[in-house]
Amino acid sequence: MGKLHFLFSFLLLFAAMVSGRHETQRTAGSTMVDGKQGRIGAIVDMSSRIGKEEILAMQMAIEDFNSLSNRNFSLVVRDSRSDPNLAALAAKDLISMQRVQVLIGPQTWEVASVVSEVGNEEQIPVLALANEIPKWANEKFKFLVQASPSQLNQMRAIAGIIGSWDWRLVNVIYEDRDFSTTEIFPHLVHALKDVGAEVSEFVGLSQFDSDLFTKELERLRRGSSRIFVVHLPFKLALRLFEIAKEMRMMGKDYVWITTDTFTSLAHSFNVSINSVLQGVVGVKSYFPEKNPRYRDFYLRFCRRFRLEHFDEDNNEPGIFAVQAYDAATTAAMAMSEIQEKGNDHLLEKIELTDFQGLGGKIQFKDRKLAPADTFQIINTLGRSYMELGFWSDTLGFSQELRENSSSSSSMKDLSQVFWPGGSSETPKGWVVPTDANPLRIGVPTGSMFKQYVQVEEDHKAFNGLAVDLFKETLVILHAPLSYQFYHFDGSYDDLVNEIYLKNFDAVIGDIAIISRRYEHAEFTHPYSEAGLVMIVPTTNDTSNKALLFTKPFTVTMWILIAVVTVYNGFVVWFIERGHYPEHDGSMLDEAGAMFFSSFTTLFSLHGNRLHSNLSRMAMVAWLFMALVVTQTYTANLASMLTVQKFKATISNIETLQKMNAYVGNGRGTFVKRYLEEVLEFPTKNIKNYTAQDDLAEALRNQEIAAAFLEVPYAKLFLARFCNEFMISGPTYHVGGFGFAFPRGFPLLHDVNKALLKVFESGKYRELEESMIAREKCEDREAKVKSSSLSPNSFFLLFVLSGGVSTLALTLYTISVHKSFLQQTVLWRLMLAVIKNWGNHRREFSRQPNDVLLTVPKIFPNATNLQIQVQ
């Protein structure tokens, strides 16, 4: 078989040489000028669109150079048919038989490598048009020059697309014999990691196995990821999309992203090809199309390509034509300089090339052009494709490449994308496989606080806050995920590592989120409060209590009591002052008597000594208020004296370290390492405990001086032992509790979103409060904080007492005024009677019936009072 294959290759080479020689004579011009001639060899795949564009572009480049420099360089082309063996034979023929001074091509590294080896042996420079050349190739092949810029940066553009919509898992499809992928894919993996994504599967396809396409696509369809990155040459990629369309994988919920290898031929796609590619997003090599040199090249190229290749639907040049034009120009310029200066080191002249080509700056460093840093993002739609915008290494995504154009790190800011199926709604990027096995959820059995996660002895029942929260999250997630819990008896680090080992699909429980665990898994947002605190025993607070008697009431309350008391005392004194001769005296004596009466009334009853009903009424309201206030004061003061206040036995870790004290923590947690590495406790001074009771007993017996617990644990511990222990010192910031999933888990974003909805709905608060409420001990803080009473608590009492006293004072004042008026009337009446009696004795002759006594008018509106004397 090997001999037959070699014979077949030889026959193909012979046919190619004949056709190539005929092509050269037809297109490159056969006229030679002595001292100014030279030959450039080219090896391309003449049957491909890329090869057709490259041949015409190189011919135009040499013609343009000859016309400008009065040279007569010619181009000799050989057809490789993408076969490395034919390419090697063609290279030898061009060097030994055609006497070419430089070789250009081929397009793939597989073919370019064998041509480079021939060029290295013959010391003929090879300008390779392969996009990716391994780093070791330049060391091995001293005459190899990479004449097309590296496209590795497009992997960052693809990662930017994926990161724009928070997709997490990606399937990568490539050609299995494409050796350049060893350089490309590490860049893709790294770029995806930067945006929080990763490759689910690398799928290699072979052009010699058509059945493999269907098998692999069917297997991928059964998976959960719907994001596909296609890095295939044109023919293989087109076959892949045709089969995918037949399998209904080019519809809704699917995302297809193509690399520059395929997308840079988008200008040549006809309507039938575009109908297969509807919704595909592609990364396309960019080159400036608006400069005058390119526009002139563009018009001439389209005119000649239409004449030479009438079977092609589109005549526009692409990036491959531009790169071939610049490569041929580079070779011609170097050859021309050697002929002028008589230097035979052509490779050195090529390396020193520096000019502005059609595709950009042509300048080599270490025999390589500068990597491409700008790419165009396109979206296949309708009969052609739509230009969405650009991605560049410096700007990110932008709709234009002007200096002041706006840019963004997200592709969402570009034009609207139409995805497969014609939908403008962004796909989720994942689905729940219909035939997938239930998720294996690992649950720890060694938790110190069973309130968070508890596994029954039969390993069939799983309870606790973490389990309930996980179930609530899945309810909101609205994803038909089937799952099954499995117990795990090891440490928490080992439990998380089981995800990396693919023994578990997720882990739930009181799993602390710490950095080193991120090496094996990804976590949800913390569902618990984050932090590490120190728990210490308490002791009675024996601080000064000299002013404790004033604490039952606020200062405002005391002032108001004094004001109301003085006011009520004044009212009673004012009403009763006429009945007590001892109240007569100087103003100072009367004031003292009033204040004495006011305050003694609070502690004694004098109801039998009061003579006025008004003073008795004021006294009743006053005594009622005083009774309530004094009883409340007594009760509040007794409460303050009864409740003991506590203080921490140790206030900071510096004290523990000076004492060289022992400290405790829960077994299997990360806290021990934190105590050793961060807080710098000696390992021998750290003791591990597996139960709350054991930890509490160790604190009571002074086996340890303090315990370090995460904040969620500390809440439960103090809820149970609230009068014995307390938190002391600062809170050390560490991660809270979360659920762990495999790296790149496609549902992680949706799980986090559902978890936030559980928080916002108040459901998590209910679960946590219910868990803490089941602990029997009361919260000591509620007892310690016996607050002083303010006037707000006695507002109605003060209004009642003050109002009754004011009413009594008002009624008394009215009554006194009325009595005064009555006494005035009687006195005037007596004077009038006496006066009229004297007149009667002088006029005794009158008849009795005629004698009238007239009382003077006292009130303005009253008539004179007449009295008949008989």
mmCIF file of C-alpha atoms in Angstrom, residues 663-816:
data_model
loop_
_atom_site.group_PDB
_atom_site.id
_atom_site.type_symbol
_atom_site.label_atom_id
_atom_site.label_comp_id
_atom_site.label_asym_id
_atom_site.label_seq_id
_atom_site.Cartn_x
_atom_site.Cartn_y
_atom_site.Cartn_z
ATOM 1 C CA VAL A 663 -7.746 26.902 72.195
ATOM 2 C CA GLY A 664 -10.389 24.736 70.569
ATOM 3 C CA ASN A 665 -12.160 24.405 67.237
ATOM 4 C CA GLY A 666 -14.351 21.958 65.343
ATOM 5 C CA ARG A 667 -12.706 18.924 63.794
ATOM 6 C CA GLY A 668 -12.551 18.747 60.016
ATOM 7 C CA THR A 669 -12.848 22.485 59.431
ATOM 8 C CA PHE A 670 -10.362 24.921 57.925
ATOM 9 C CA VAL A 671 -10.182 26.848 61.210
ATOM 10 C CA LYS A 672 -7.209 24.890 62.538
ATOM 11 C CA ARG A 673 -5.059 25.923 59.574
ATOM 12 C CA TYR A 674 -6.223 29.525 59.983
ATOM 13 C CA LEU A 675 -5.233 29.483 63.654
ATOM 14 C CA GLU A 676 -1.802 28.129 62.762
ATOM 15 C CA GLU A 677 -0.978 30.192 59.687
ATOM 16 C CA VAL A 678 -2.759 33.490 60.303
ATOM 17 C CA LEU A 679 -3.237 33.861 64.061
ATOM 18 C CA GLU A 680 0.051 32.012 64.728
ATOM 19 C CA PHE A 681 -1.068 29.633 67.465
ATOM 20 C CA PRO A 682 1.275 26.678 68.037
ATOM 21 C CA THR A 683 -0.127 23.433 66.658
ATOM 22 C CA LYS A 684 0.216 21.731 70.039
ATOM 23 C CA ASN A 685 -2.051 24.375 71.609
ATOM 24 C CA ILE A 686 -4.974 23.664 69.263
ATOM 25 C CA LYS A 687 -7.517 21.004 70.220
ATOM 26 C CA ASN A 688 -10.250 19.638 67.975
ATOM 27 C CA TYR A 689 -13.771 18.782 69.141
ATOM 28 C CA THR A 690 -16.570 16.973 67.375
ATOM 29 C CA ALA A 691 -19.558 17.906 69.571
ATOM 30 C CA GLN A 692 -20.939 21.106 71.073
ATOM 31 C CA ASP A 693 -21.213 19.567 74.545
ATOM 32 C CA ASP A 694 -17.560 18.535 74.505
ATOM 33 C CA LEU A 695 -16.508 22.031 73.491
ATOM 34 C CA ALA A 696 -18.659 23.635 76.198
ATOM 35 C CA GLU A 697 -17.341 21.255 78.855
ATOM 36 C CA ALA A 698 -13.751 22.016 77.830
ATOM 37 C CA LEU A 699 -14.424 25.736 78.301
ATOM 38 C CA ARG A 700 -16.055 25.156 81.696
ATOM 39 C CA ASN A 701 -13.189 22.992 82.939
ATOM 40 C CA GLN A 702 -10.618 25.458 81.594
ATOM 41 C CA GLU A 703 -9.172 22.711 79.422
ATOM 42 C CA ILE A 704 -9.128 25.421 76.781
ATOM 43 C CA ALA A 705 -9.226 29.155 77.343
ATOM 44 C CA ALA A 706 -11.182 29.995 74.188
ATOM 45 C CA ALA A 707 -12.861 28.412 71.182
ATOM 46 C CA PHE A 708 -12.851 29.695 67.600
ATOM 47 C CA LEU A 709 -16.023 29.155 65.601
ATOM 48 C CA GLU A 710 -17.469 30.479 62.366
ATOM 49 C CA VAL A 711 -20.201 33.066 62.937
ATOM 50 C CA PRO A 712 -23.128 30.754 61.988
ATOM 51 C CA TYR A 713 -21.837 28.150 64.468
ATOM 52 C CA ALA A 714 -21.287 30.815 67.137
ATOM 53 C CA LYS A 715 -24.924 31.906 66.890
ATOM 54 C CA LEU A 716 -26.140 28.379 67.574
ATOM 55 C CA PHE A 717 -23.597 27.758 70.313
ATOM 56 C CA LEU A 718 -24.487 30.941 72.216
ATOM 57 C CA ALA A 719 -28.203 30.360 71.698
ATOM 58 C CA ARG A 720 -27.777 27.179 73.707
ATOM 59 C CA PHE A 721 -25.148 28.331 76.251
ATOM 60 C CA CYS A 722 -26.136 31.985 76.387
ATOM 61 C CA ASN A 723 -25.371 32.609 80.106
ATOM 62 C CA GLU A 724 -21.984 30.875 80.173
ATOM 63 C CA PHE A 725 -20.114 32.085 77.109
ATOM 64 C CA MET A 726 -19.867 35.124 74.902
ATOM 65 C CA ILE A 727 -18.099 36.481 71.832
ATOM 66 C CA SER A 728 -14.937 38.445 72.508
ATOM 67 C CA GLY A 729 -12.533 40.288 70.248
ATOM 68 C CA PRO A 730 -12.872 41.149 66.554
ATOM 69 C CA THR A 731 -14.490 39.171 63.762
ATOM 70 C CA TYR A 732 -11.915 37.680 61.381
ATOM 71 C CA HIS A 733 -13.075 37.831 57.784
ATOM 72 C CA VAL A 734 -13.324 34.449 56.104
ATOM 73 C CA GLY A 735 -15.754 32.963 53.583
ATOM 74 C CA GLY A 736 -19.204 31.853 54.655
ATOM 75 C CA PHE A 737 -20.993 28.596 53.842
ATOM 76 C CA GLY A 738 -21.935 27.670 50.291
ATOM 77 C CA PHE A 739 -22.747 24.813 47.930
ATOM 78 C CA ALA A 740 -19.969 23.378 45.733
ATOM 79 C CA PHE A 741 -20.285 22.392 42.066
ATOM 80 C CA PRO A 742 -17.832 21.238 39.380
ATOM 81 C CA ARG A 743 -15.770 23.940 37.716
ATOM 82 C CA GLY A 744 -17.612 25.282 34.690
ATOM 83 C CA PHE A 745 -20.951 23.926 35.914
ATOM 84 C CA PRO A 746 -23.418 25.465 33.405
ATOM 85 C CA LEU A 747 -26.200 25.925 35.967
ATOM 86 C CA LEU A 748 -24.069 27.744 38.554
ATOM 87 C CA HIS A 749 -25.185 31.198 37.435
ATOM 88 C CA ASP A 750 -28.835 30.152 37.586
ATOM 89 C CA VAL A 751 -28.364 28.479 40.982
ATOM 90 C CA ASN A 752 -26.861 31.698 42.351
ATOM 91 C CA LYS A 753 -29.768 33.678 40.963
ATOM 92 C CA ALA A 754 -32.276 31.281 42.528
ATOM 93 C CA LEU A 755 -30.389 31.423 45.834
ATOM 94 C CA LEU A 756 -30.656 35.216 45.868
ATOM 95 C CA LYS A 757 -34.394 34.938 45.281
ATOM 96 C CA VAL A 758 -34.657 32.668 48.329
ATOM 97 C CA PHE A 759 -32.920 35.371 50.385
ATOM 98 C CA GLU A 760 -35.067 38.185 48.983
ATOM 99 C CA SER A 761 -38.304 36.298 49.611
ATOM 100 C CA GLY A 762 -37.458 35.979 53.324
ATOM 101 C CA LYS A 763 -37.544 32.185 53.187
ATOM 102 C CA TYR A 764 -33.945 31.788 54.331
ATOM 103 C CA ARG A 765 -34.551 34.098 57.273
ATOM 104 C CA GLU A 766 -37.496 31.940 58.304
ATOM 105 C CA LEU A 767 -35.373 28.798 58.106
ATOM 106 C CA GLU A 768 -32.541 30.333 60.127
ATOM 107 C CA GLU A 769 -34.792 31.848 62.795
ATOM 108 C CA SER A 770 -36.665 28.574 63.134
ATOM 109 C CA MET A 771 -33.388 26.727 63.616
ATOM 110 C CA ILE A 772 -32.123 29.127 66.309
ATOM 111 C CA ALA A 773 -35.523 29.294 68.039
ATOM 112 C CA ARG A 774 -35.388 25.543 68.682
ATOM 113 C CA GLU A 775 -32.495 26.177 71.071
ATOM 114 C CA LYS A 776 -34.055 26.515 74.564
ATOM 115 C CA CYS A 777 -31.823 29.099 76.226
ATOM 116 C CA GLU A 778 -33.050 32.685 76.118
ATOM 117 C CA ASP A 779 -30.988 35.414 74.607
ATOM 118 C CA ARG A 780 -29.094 37.020 77.472
ATOM 119 C CA GLU A 781 -28.827 40.321 75.664
ATOM 120 C CA ALA A 782 -32.579 40.833 76.040
ATOM 121 C CA LYS A 783 -32.262 40.619 79.840
ATOM 122 C CA VAL A 784 -29.177 42.746 80.195
ATOM 123 C CA LYS A 785 -30.628 45.600 78.246
ATOM 124 C CA SER A 786 -33.372 46.535 80.779
ATOM 125 C CA SER A 787 -33.948 49.979 79.442
ATOM 126 C CA SER A 788 -34.813 52.993 81.589
ATOM 127 C CA LEU A 789 -38.472 54.057 81.418
ATOM 128 C CA SER A 790 -39.331 57.342 79.726
ATOM 129 C CA PRO A 791 -42.375 59.673 80.066
ATOM 130 C CA ASN A 792 -43.914 57.965 77.048
ATOM 131 C CA SER A 793 -44.798 55.013 79.277
ATOM 132 C CA PHE A 794 -46.798 57.244 81.697
ATOM 133 C CA PHE A 795 -48.169 59.902 79.398
ATOM 134 C CA LEU A 796 -51.849 59.304 80.201
ATOM 135 C CA LEU A 797 -51.178 59.188 83.943
ATOM 136 C CA PHE A 798 -49.469 62.564 83.911
ATOM 137 C CA VAL A 799 -52.242 64.068 81.794
ATOM 138 C CA LEU A 800 -54.892 62.646 84.159
ATOM 139 C CA SER A 801 -53.223 63.897 87.338
ATOM 140 C CA GLY A 802 -52.334 67.300 85.949
ATOM 141 C CA GLY A 803 -55.729 67.712 84.340
ATOM 142 C CA VAL A 804 -57.677 66.856 87.520
ATOM 143 C CA SER A 805 -55.521 69.211 89.598
ATOM 144 C CA THR A 806 -56.001 72.000 87.074
ATOM 145 C CA LEU A 807 -59.754 71.419 87.065
ATOM 146 C CA ALA A 808 -59.878 71.533 90.882
ATOM 147 C CA LEU A 809 -57.864 74.743 90.942
ATOM 148 C CA THR A 810 -60.163 76.339 88.363
ATOM 149 C CA LEU A 811 -63.359 75.413 90.216
ATOM 150 C CA TYR A 812 -61.921 76.614 93.492
ATOM 151 C CA THR A 813 -60.990 79.991 92.011
ATOM 152 C CA ILE A 814 -64.506 80.484 90.620
ATOM 153 C CA SER A 815 -66.096 79.559 93.921
ATOM 154 C CA VAL A 816 -63.916 81.991 95.869
#
